[in-house]
mmCIF file with all atom_site columns, C-alpha atoms in Angstrom:
data_model
loop_
_atom_site.group_PDB
_atom_site.id
_atom_site.type_symbol
_atom_site.label_atom_id
_atom_site.label_alt_id
_atom_site.label_comp_id
_atom_site.label_asym_id
_atom_site.label_entity_id
_atom_site.label_seq_id
_atom_site.pdbx_PDB_ins_code
_atom_site.Cartn_x
_atom_site.Cartn_y
_atom_site.Cartn_z
_atom_site.occupancy
_atom_site.B_iso_or_equiv
_atom_site.pdbx_formal_charge
_atom_site.auth_seq_id
_atom_site.auth_comp_id
_atom_site.auth_asym_id
_atom_site.auth_atom_id
_atom_site.pdbx_PDB_model_num
ATOM 1   C CA . MET S 1 1   ? 92.604 123.902 121.747 1.00 68.00 ? 1   MET S CA 1
ATOM 2   C CA . GLU S 1 2   ? 92.047 127.247 120.042 1.00 90.00 ? 2   GLU S CA 1
ATOM 3   C CA . ASN S 1 3   ? 89.643 127.746 117.163 1.00 96.00 ? 3   ASN S CA 1
ATOM 4   C CA . ILE S 1 4   ? 91.050 128.570 113.740 1.00 97.00 ? 4   ILE S CA 1
ATOM 5   C CA . VAL S 1 5   ? 89.696 131.038 111.193 1.00 98.00 ? 5   VAL S CA 1
ATOM 6   C CA . GLU S 1 6   ? 90.461 130.031 107.614 1.00 98.00 ? 6   GLU S CA 1
ATOM 7   C CA . THR S 1 7   ? 90.131 132.932 105.184 1.00 98.00 ? 7   THR S CA 1
ATOM 8   C CA . VAL S 1 8   ? 90.328 132.528 101.421 1.00 98.00 ? 8   VAL S CA 1
ATOM 9   C CA . ARG S 1 9   ? 90.151 135.643 99.234  1.00 99.00 ? 9   ARG S CA 1
ATOM 10  C CA . PHE S 1 10  ? 89.878 135.388 95.464  1.00 99.00 ? 10  PHE S CA 1
ATOM 11  C CA . LYS S 1 11  ? 88.371 136.732 92.265  1.00 99.00 ? 11  LYS S CA 1
ATOM 12  C CA . LEU S 1 12  ? 86.319 134.837 89.746  1.00 99.00 ? 12  LEU S CA 1
ATOM 13  C CA . LYS S 1 13  ? 87.698 134.208 86.282  1.00 98.00 ? 13  LYS S CA 1
ATOM 14  C CA . GLU S 1 14  ? 86.778 136.819 83.702  1.00 97.00 ? 14  GLU S CA 1
ATOM 15  C CA . GLY S 1 15  ? 83.413 135.889 82.223  1.00 97.00 ? 15  GLY S CA 1
ATOM 16  C CA . ALA S 1 16  ? 82.577 133.446 85.026  1.00 97.00 ? 16  ALA S CA 1
ATOM 17  C CA . ASN S 1 17  ? 78.872 132.957 85.674  1.00 97.00 ? 17  ASN S CA 1
ATOM 18  C CA . GLU S 1 18  ? 78.229 134.132 89.246  1.00 97.00 ? 18  GLU S CA 1
ATOM 19  C CA . ALA S 1 19  ? 75.001 132.130 89.595  1.00 98.00 ? 19  ALA S CA 1
ATOM 20  C CA . LYS S 1 20  ? 76.790 128.932 88.527  1.00 98.00 ? 20  LYS S CA 1
ATOM 21  C CA . PHE S 1 21  ? 79.668 129.704 90.910  1.00 98.00 ? 21  PHE S CA 1
ATOM 22  C CA . LEU S 1 22  ? 77.209 130.168 93.786  1.00 98.00 ? 22  LEU S CA 1
ATOM 23  C CA . ALA S 1 23  ? 75.402 126.930 92.902  1.00 98.00 ? 23  ALA S CA 1
ATOM 24  C CA . ASP S 1 24  ? 78.721 125.073 92.812  1.00 97.00 ? 24  ASP S CA 1
ATOM 25  C CA . SER S 1 25  ? 79.665 126.686 96.139  1.00 97.00 ? 25  SER S CA 1
ATOM 26  C CA . GLU S 1 26  ? 76.367 125.520 97.668  1.00 97.00 ? 26  GLU S CA 1
ATOM 27  C CA . ALA S 1 27  ? 77.189 122.005 96.495  1.00 96.00 ? 27  ALA S CA 1
ATOM 28  C CA . THR S 1 28  ? 80.229 122.001 98.828  1.00 96.00 ? 28  THR S CA 1
ATOM 29  C CA . VAL S 1 29  ? 78.176 122.761 101.946 1.00 95.00 ? 29  VAL S CA 1
ATOM 30  C CA . SER S 1 30  ? 77.357 119.184 102.925 1.00 93.00 ? 30  SER S CA 1
ATOM 31  C CA . PHE S 1 31  ? 80.987 118.130 102.536 1.00 92.00 ? 31  PHE S CA 1
ATOM 32  C CA . VAL S 1 32  ? 82.324 121.067 104.563 1.00 95.00 ? 32  VAL S CA 1
ATOM 33  C CA . THR S 1 33  ? 79.725 120.877 107.329 1.00 96.00 ? 33  THR S CA 1
ATOM 34  C CA . GLN S 1 34  ? 80.368 117.150 107.779 1.00 95.00 ? 34  GLN S CA 1
ATOM 35  C CA . SER S 1 35  ? 84.142 117.642 108.060 1.00 96.00 ? 35  SER S CA 1
ATOM 36  C CA . ALA S 1 36  ? 85.658 117.027 111.497 1.00 97.00 ? 36  ALA S CA 1
ATOM 37  C CA . GLY S 1 37  ? 85.970 120.221 113.501 1.00 97.00 ? 37  GLY S CA 1
ATOM 38  C CA . PHE S 1 38  ? 83.698 122.385 111.330 1.00 97.00 ? 38  PHE S CA 1
ATOM 39  C CA . LEU S 1 39  ? 82.097 125.304 113.193 1.00 97.00 ? 39  LEU S CA 1
ATOM 40  C CA . TYR S 1 40  ? 80.913 127.984 110.732 1.00 95.00 ? 40  TYR S CA 1
ATOM 41  C CA . ARG S 1 41  ? 81.279 129.111 107.116 1.00 97.00 ? 41  ARG S CA 1
ATOM 42  C CA . SER S 1 42  ? 80.331 132.202 105.122 1.00 97.00 ? 42  SER S CA 1
ATOM 43  C CA . LEU S 1 43  ? 80.908 133.448 101.586 1.00 98.00 ? 43  LEU S CA 1
ATOM 44  C CA . SER S 1 44  ? 80.792 137.142 100.744 1.00 98.00 ? 44  SER S CA 1
ATOM 45  C CA . VAL S 1 45  ? 81.807 139.487 97.947  1.00 98.00 ? 45  VAL S CA 1
ATOM 46  C CA . ASP S 1 46  ? 83.097 143.056 97.892  1.00 98.00 ? 46  ASP S CA 1
ATOM 47  C CA . GLU S 1 47  ? 80.933 144.393 95.078  1.00 97.00 ? 47  GLU S CA 1
ATOM 48  C CA . SER S 1 48  ? 83.322 147.252 94.256  1.00 98.00 ? 48  SER S CA 1
ATOM 49  C CA . SER S 1 49  ? 86.451 145.102 93.791  1.00 98.00 ? 49  SER S CA 1
ATOM 50  C CA . GLN S 1 50  ? 84.711 141.802 92.966  1.00 98.00 ? 50  GLN S CA 1
ATOM 51  C CA . THR S 1 51  ? 86.895 140.125 95.601  1.00 99.00 ? 51  THR S CA 1
ATOM 52  C CA . TRP S 1 52  ? 85.239 137.142 97.272  1.00 99.00 ? 52  TRP S CA 1
ATOM 53  C CA . THR S 1 53  ? 85.933 136.013 100.837 1.00 99.00 ? 53  THR S CA 1
ATOM 54  C CA . ASP S 1 54  ? 85.247 132.459 101.991 1.00 98.00 ? 54  ASP S CA 1
ATOM 55  C CA . ILE S 1 55  ? 85.584 132.230 105.786 1.00 98.00 ? 55  ILE S CA 1
ATOM 56  C CA . THR S 1 56  ? 85.442 128.955 107.689 1.00 97.00 ? 56  THR S CA 1
ATOM 57  C CA . TYR S 1 57  ? 85.851 128.466 111.433 1.00 97.00 ? 57  TYR S CA 1
ATOM 58  C CA . TRP S 1 58  ? 87.437 125.216 112.653 1.00 97.00 ? 58  TRP S CA 1
ATOM 59  C CA . ASP S 1 59  ? 87.987 123.800 116.119 1.00 97.00 ? 59  ASP S CA 1
ATOM 60  C CA . SER S 1 60  ? 91.716 123.201 115.486 1.00 97.00 ? 60  SER S CA 1
ATOM 61  C CA . MET S 1 61  ? 94.484 123.780 112.958 1.00 96.00 ? 61  MET S CA 1
ATOM 62  C CA . GLU S 1 62  ? 94.767 120.020 112.497 1.00 97.00 ? 62  GLU S CA 1
ATOM 63  C CA . ASN S 1 63  ? 91.121 119.748 111.424 1.00 97.00 ? 63  ASN S CA 1
ATOM 64  C CA . ALA S 1 64  ? 91.367 122.861 109.224 1.00 96.00 ? 64  ALA S CA 1
ATOM 65  C CA . LYS S 1 65  ? 94.326 121.432 107.327 1.00 95.00 ? 65  LYS S CA 1
ATOM 66  C CA . ALA S 1 66  ? 92.778 117.960 107.047 1.00 95.00 ? 66  ALA S CA 1
ATOM 67  C CA . ALA S 1 67  ? 89.537 119.441 105.695 1.00 94.00 ? 67  ALA S CA 1
ATOM 68  C CA . TYR S 1 68  ? 91.488 121.506 103.161 1.00 91.00 ? 68  TYR S CA 1
ATOM 69  C CA . ASP S 1 69  ? 93.337 118.423 101.920 1.00 91.00 ? 69  ASP S CA 1
ATOM 70  C CA . ASP S 1 70  ? 90.060 116.495 101.632 1.00 90.00 ? 70  ASP S CA 1
ATOM 71  C CA . PHE S 1 71  ? 88.272 119.472 100.054 1.00 90.00 ? 71  PHE S CA 1
ATOM 72  C CA . MET S 1 72  ? 90.802 119.731 97.243  1.00 86.00 ? 72  MET S CA 1
ATOM 73  C CA . ASN S 1 73  ? 90.090 116.104 96.295  1.00 90.00 ? 73  ASN S CA 1
ATOM 74  C CA . HIS S 1 74  ? 86.294 116.424 96.366  1.00 88.00 ? 74  HIS S CA 1
ATOM 75  C CA . GLU S 1 75  ? 84.416 116.728 93.047  1.00 91.00 ? 75  GLU S CA 1
ATOM 76  C CA . SER S 1 76  ? 82.098 119.505 94.244  1.00 92.00 ? 76  SER S CA 1
ATOM 77  C CA . ALA S 1 77  ? 85.127 121.519 95.363  1.00 93.00 ? 77  ALA S CA 1
ATOM 78  C CA . ARG S 1 78  ? 86.792 121.100 91.984  1.00 94.00 ? 78  ARG S CA 1
ATOM 79  C CA . ASN S 1 79  ? 83.612 122.410 90.343  1.00 96.00 ? 79  ASN S CA 1
ATOM 80  C CA . MET S 1 80  ? 83.592 125.450 92.638  1.00 97.00 ? 80  MET S CA 1
ATOM 81  C CA . ILE S 1 81  ? 87.304 126.090 92.135  1.00 96.00 ? 81  ILE S CA 1
ATOM 82  C CA . SER S 1 82  ? 86.941 125.943 88.349  1.00 97.00 ? 82  SER S CA 1
ATOM 83  C CA . HIS S 1 83  ? 85.359 129.429 88.478  1.00 98.00 ? 83  HIS S CA 1
ATOM 84  C CA . ILE S 1 84  ? 88.222 130.999 90.474  1.00 98.00 ? 84  ILE S CA 1
ATOM 85  C CA . GLU S 1 85  ? 91.183 132.918 89.070  1.00 98.00 ? 85  GLU S CA 1
ATOM 86  C CA . GLU S 1 86  ? 94.021 130.833 90.510  1.00 97.00 ? 86  GLU S CA 1
ATOM 87  C CA . GLU S 1 87  ? 96.542 133.691 90.722  1.00 98.00 ? 87  GLU S CA 1
ATOM 88  C CA . SER S 1 88  ? 94.131 135.767 92.823  1.00 98.00 ? 88  SER S CA 1
ATOM 89  C CA . VAL S 1 89  ? 93.821 133.265 95.694  1.00 98.00 ? 89  VAL S CA 1
ATOM 90  C CA . VAL S 1 90  ? 95.159 134.340 99.091  1.00 98.00 ? 90  VAL S CA 1
ATOM 91  C CA . MET S 1 91  ? 94.592 131.880 101.934 1.00 97.00 ? 91  MET S CA 1
ATOM 92  C CA . SER S 1 92  ? 95.385 132.262 105.623 1.00 97.00 ? 92  SER S CA 1
ATOM 93  C CA . HIS S 1 93  ? 94.804 130.451 108.897 1.00 97.00 ? 93  HIS S CA 1
ATOM 94  C CA . GLU S 1 94  ? 94.558 132.547 112.040 1.00 97.00 ? 94  GLU S CA 1
ATOM 95  C CA . THR S 1 95  ? 93.992 131.731 115.698 1.00 97.00 ? 95  THR S CA 1
ATOM 96  C CA . LEU S 1 96  ? 90.685 133.092 116.989 1.00 94.00 ? 96  LEU S CA 1
ATOM 97  C CA . LYS S 1 97  ? 91.170 135.385 119.988 1.00 94.00 ? 97  LYS S CA 1
ATOM 98  C CA . MET S 1 98  ? 87.665 136.833 120.378 1.00 92.00 ? 98  MET S CA 1
ATOM 99  C CA . ASN S 1 99  ? 84.231 135.916 119.071 1.00 86.00 ? 99  ASN S CA 1
ATOM 100 C CA . VAL S 1 100 ? 80.930 137.714 119.615 1.00 86.00 ? 100 VAL S CA 1
ATOM 101 C CA . MET S 1 101 ? 77.733 136.865 117.767 1.00 79.00 ? 101 MET S CA 1
ATOM 102 C CA . SER S 1 102 ? 74.240 138.214 118.098 1.00 78.00 ? 102 SER S CA 1
ATOM 103 C CA . ASP S 1 103 ? 71.485 135.862 119.241 1.00 72.00 ? 103 ASP S CA 1
ATOM 104 C CA . CYS S 1 104 ? 69.629 136.740 116.045 1.00 65.00 ? 104 CYS S CA 1
ATOM 105 C CA . ALA S 1 105 ? 72.512 135.914 113.667 1.00 59.00 ? 105 ALA S CA 1
ATOM 106 C CA . GLN S 1 106 ? 71.153 133.649 110.941 1.00 57.00 ? 106 GLN S CA 1
ATOM 107 C CA . SER S 1 107 ? 72.287 132.661 107.478 1.00 52.00 ? 107 SER S CA 1
ATOM 108 C CA . ALA S 1 108 ? 71.194 134.935 104.656 1.00 51.00 ? 108 ALA S CA 1
#
């Protein structure tokens, strides 16, 4: 089985409160990390374009898709999504072909 990289790019709604969005994003962590096949997740923003990137690594496409379906029905996810400009969302699933991480890599 090959690992899957799920990438979601989006912009926040005009006037959205970034701190509230981040708090609502944090509230999804326990759900995501307890989902079958979860490996890694990060959330970043391109400050110049205000485009956000939510990257999650999964152990299989089956688990990635199942987690997405479950995520969309979870209250904390709905709260997070409420800040996002729907038309800006671009989501992809890609097969991981190489992965290198430093021994000192830690969450921010």
